[in-house]
CSV table of C-alpha atoms in Angstrom, one decimal:
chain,number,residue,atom,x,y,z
A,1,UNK,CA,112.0,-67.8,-40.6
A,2,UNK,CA,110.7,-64.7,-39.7
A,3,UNK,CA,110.9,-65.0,-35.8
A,4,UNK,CA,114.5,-66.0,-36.5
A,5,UNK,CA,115.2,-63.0,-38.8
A,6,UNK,CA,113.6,-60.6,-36.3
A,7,UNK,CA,115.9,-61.8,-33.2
A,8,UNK,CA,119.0,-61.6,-35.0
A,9,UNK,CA,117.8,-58.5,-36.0
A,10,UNK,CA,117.1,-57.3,-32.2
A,11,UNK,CA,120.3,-59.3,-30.9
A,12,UNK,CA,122.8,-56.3,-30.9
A,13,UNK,CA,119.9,-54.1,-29.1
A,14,UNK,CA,119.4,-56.4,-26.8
A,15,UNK,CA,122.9,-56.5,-26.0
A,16,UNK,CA,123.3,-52.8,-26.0
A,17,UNK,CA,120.7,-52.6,-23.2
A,18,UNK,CA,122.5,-55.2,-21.2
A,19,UNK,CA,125.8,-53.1,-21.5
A,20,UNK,CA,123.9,-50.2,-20.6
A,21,UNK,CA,121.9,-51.8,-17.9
A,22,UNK,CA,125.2,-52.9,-16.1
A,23,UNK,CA,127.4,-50.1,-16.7
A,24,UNK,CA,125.4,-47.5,-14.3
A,25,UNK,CA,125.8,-50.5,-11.6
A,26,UNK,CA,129.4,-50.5,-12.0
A,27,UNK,CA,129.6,-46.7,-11.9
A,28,UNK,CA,127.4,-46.9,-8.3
A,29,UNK,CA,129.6,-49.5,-7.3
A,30,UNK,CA,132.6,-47.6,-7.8
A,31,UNK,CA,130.8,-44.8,-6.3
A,32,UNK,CA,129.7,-46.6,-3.2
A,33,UNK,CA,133.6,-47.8,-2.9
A,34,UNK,CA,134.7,-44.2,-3.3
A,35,UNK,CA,132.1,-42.5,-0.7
A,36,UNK,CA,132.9,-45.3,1.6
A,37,UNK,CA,136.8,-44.5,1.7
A,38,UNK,CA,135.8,-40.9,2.1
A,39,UNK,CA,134.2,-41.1,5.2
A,40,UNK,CA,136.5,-44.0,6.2
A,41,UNK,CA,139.2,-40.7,5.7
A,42,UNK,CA,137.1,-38.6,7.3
A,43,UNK,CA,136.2,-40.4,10.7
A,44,UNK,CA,140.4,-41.0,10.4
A,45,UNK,CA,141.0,-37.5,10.5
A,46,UNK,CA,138.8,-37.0,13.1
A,47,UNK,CA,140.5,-39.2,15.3
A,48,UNK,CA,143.9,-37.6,14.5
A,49,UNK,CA,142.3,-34.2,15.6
A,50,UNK,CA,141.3,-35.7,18.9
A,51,UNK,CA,144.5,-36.7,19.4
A,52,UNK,CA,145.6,-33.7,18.6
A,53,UNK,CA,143.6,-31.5,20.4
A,54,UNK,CA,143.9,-33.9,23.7
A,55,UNK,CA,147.1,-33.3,23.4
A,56,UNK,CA,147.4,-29.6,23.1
A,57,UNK,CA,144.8,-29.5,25.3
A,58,UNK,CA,147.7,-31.7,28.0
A,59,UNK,CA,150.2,-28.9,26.8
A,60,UNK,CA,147.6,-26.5,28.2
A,61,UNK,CA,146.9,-28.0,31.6
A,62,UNK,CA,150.5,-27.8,32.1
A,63,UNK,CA,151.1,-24.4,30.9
A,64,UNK,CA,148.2,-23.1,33.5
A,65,UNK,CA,150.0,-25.4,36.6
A,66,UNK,CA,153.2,-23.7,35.7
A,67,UNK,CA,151.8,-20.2,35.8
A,68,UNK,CA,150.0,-20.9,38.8
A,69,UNK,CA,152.8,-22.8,41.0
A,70,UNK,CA,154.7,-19.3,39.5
A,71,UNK,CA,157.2,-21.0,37.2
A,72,UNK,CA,156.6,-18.6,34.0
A,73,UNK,CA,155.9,-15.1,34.1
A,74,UNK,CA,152.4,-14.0,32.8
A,75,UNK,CA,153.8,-12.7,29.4
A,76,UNK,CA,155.6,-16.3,28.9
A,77,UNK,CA,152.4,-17.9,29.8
A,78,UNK,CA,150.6,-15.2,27.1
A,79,UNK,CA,152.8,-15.9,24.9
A,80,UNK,CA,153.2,-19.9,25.5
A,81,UNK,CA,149.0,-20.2,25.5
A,82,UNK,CA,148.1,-18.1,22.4
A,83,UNK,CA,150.7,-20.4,20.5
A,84,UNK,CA,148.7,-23.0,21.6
A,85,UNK,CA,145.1,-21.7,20.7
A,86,UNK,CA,146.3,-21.1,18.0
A,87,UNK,CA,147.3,-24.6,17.4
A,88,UNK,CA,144.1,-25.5,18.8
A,89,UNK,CA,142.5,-23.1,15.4
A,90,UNK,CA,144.3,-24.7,12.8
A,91,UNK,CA,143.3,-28.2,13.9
A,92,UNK,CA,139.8,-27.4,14.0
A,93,UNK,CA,140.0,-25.7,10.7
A,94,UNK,CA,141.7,-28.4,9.2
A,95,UNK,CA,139.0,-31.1,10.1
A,96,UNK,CA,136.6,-28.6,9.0
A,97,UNK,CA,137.8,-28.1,5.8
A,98,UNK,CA,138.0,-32.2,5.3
A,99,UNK,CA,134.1,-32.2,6.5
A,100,UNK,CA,133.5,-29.5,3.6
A,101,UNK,CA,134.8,-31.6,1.6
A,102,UNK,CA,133.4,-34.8,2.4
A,103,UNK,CA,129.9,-32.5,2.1
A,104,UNK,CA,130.8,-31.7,-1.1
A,105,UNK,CA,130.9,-35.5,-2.1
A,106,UNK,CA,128.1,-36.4,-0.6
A,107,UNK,CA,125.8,-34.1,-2.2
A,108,UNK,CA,126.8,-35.7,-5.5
């Protein structure tokens, strides 16, 4: 009688530490799911800023062969190439600002 007074007694405690027992699994999980789409994001982005960069880096190459067959003037070909470092910046900013973030994640 008393062994069957005492775990009725510690039933809802029990259960309360199951429920808490499981829920910080759940949150990991759901955390695990959400750092692994980050860096899945992340190793996407990088690949879009290689493409990117490849192809300004293309846009480049051409830019220098035109100057030097003589086909722009050298203020064209200033002009033409800081346009593209520039473009060259804000991709590299823009992937570094992503791997900020991603740092920012992962630290917590």
């Amino acid at each position: 009688k008393v062994m069957v007074t005492k775990m009725i007694v510690d039933a809802p405690v029990l259960e309360r530490s199951r429920t808490m027992a499981s829920a910080p699994r759940a949150r990991i999980h759901v955390s695990e799911n959400k750092m692994k789409k980050a860096q899945e994001d992340l190793v996407a982005s990088h690949q879009i800023h290689i493409s990117q960069v490849t192809n300004l880096c293309t846009i480049e190459a051409e830019l220098l062969q035109n100057y030097s067959d003589g086909n722009l003037e050298f203020g064209e070909y200033l002009k033409k190439l800081e346009t593209i470092l520039e473009s060259k910046n804000k991709c590299v900013e823009s992937l570094r600002a992503q791997v900020a973030c991603y740092s920012l994640r992962a630290a917590y």
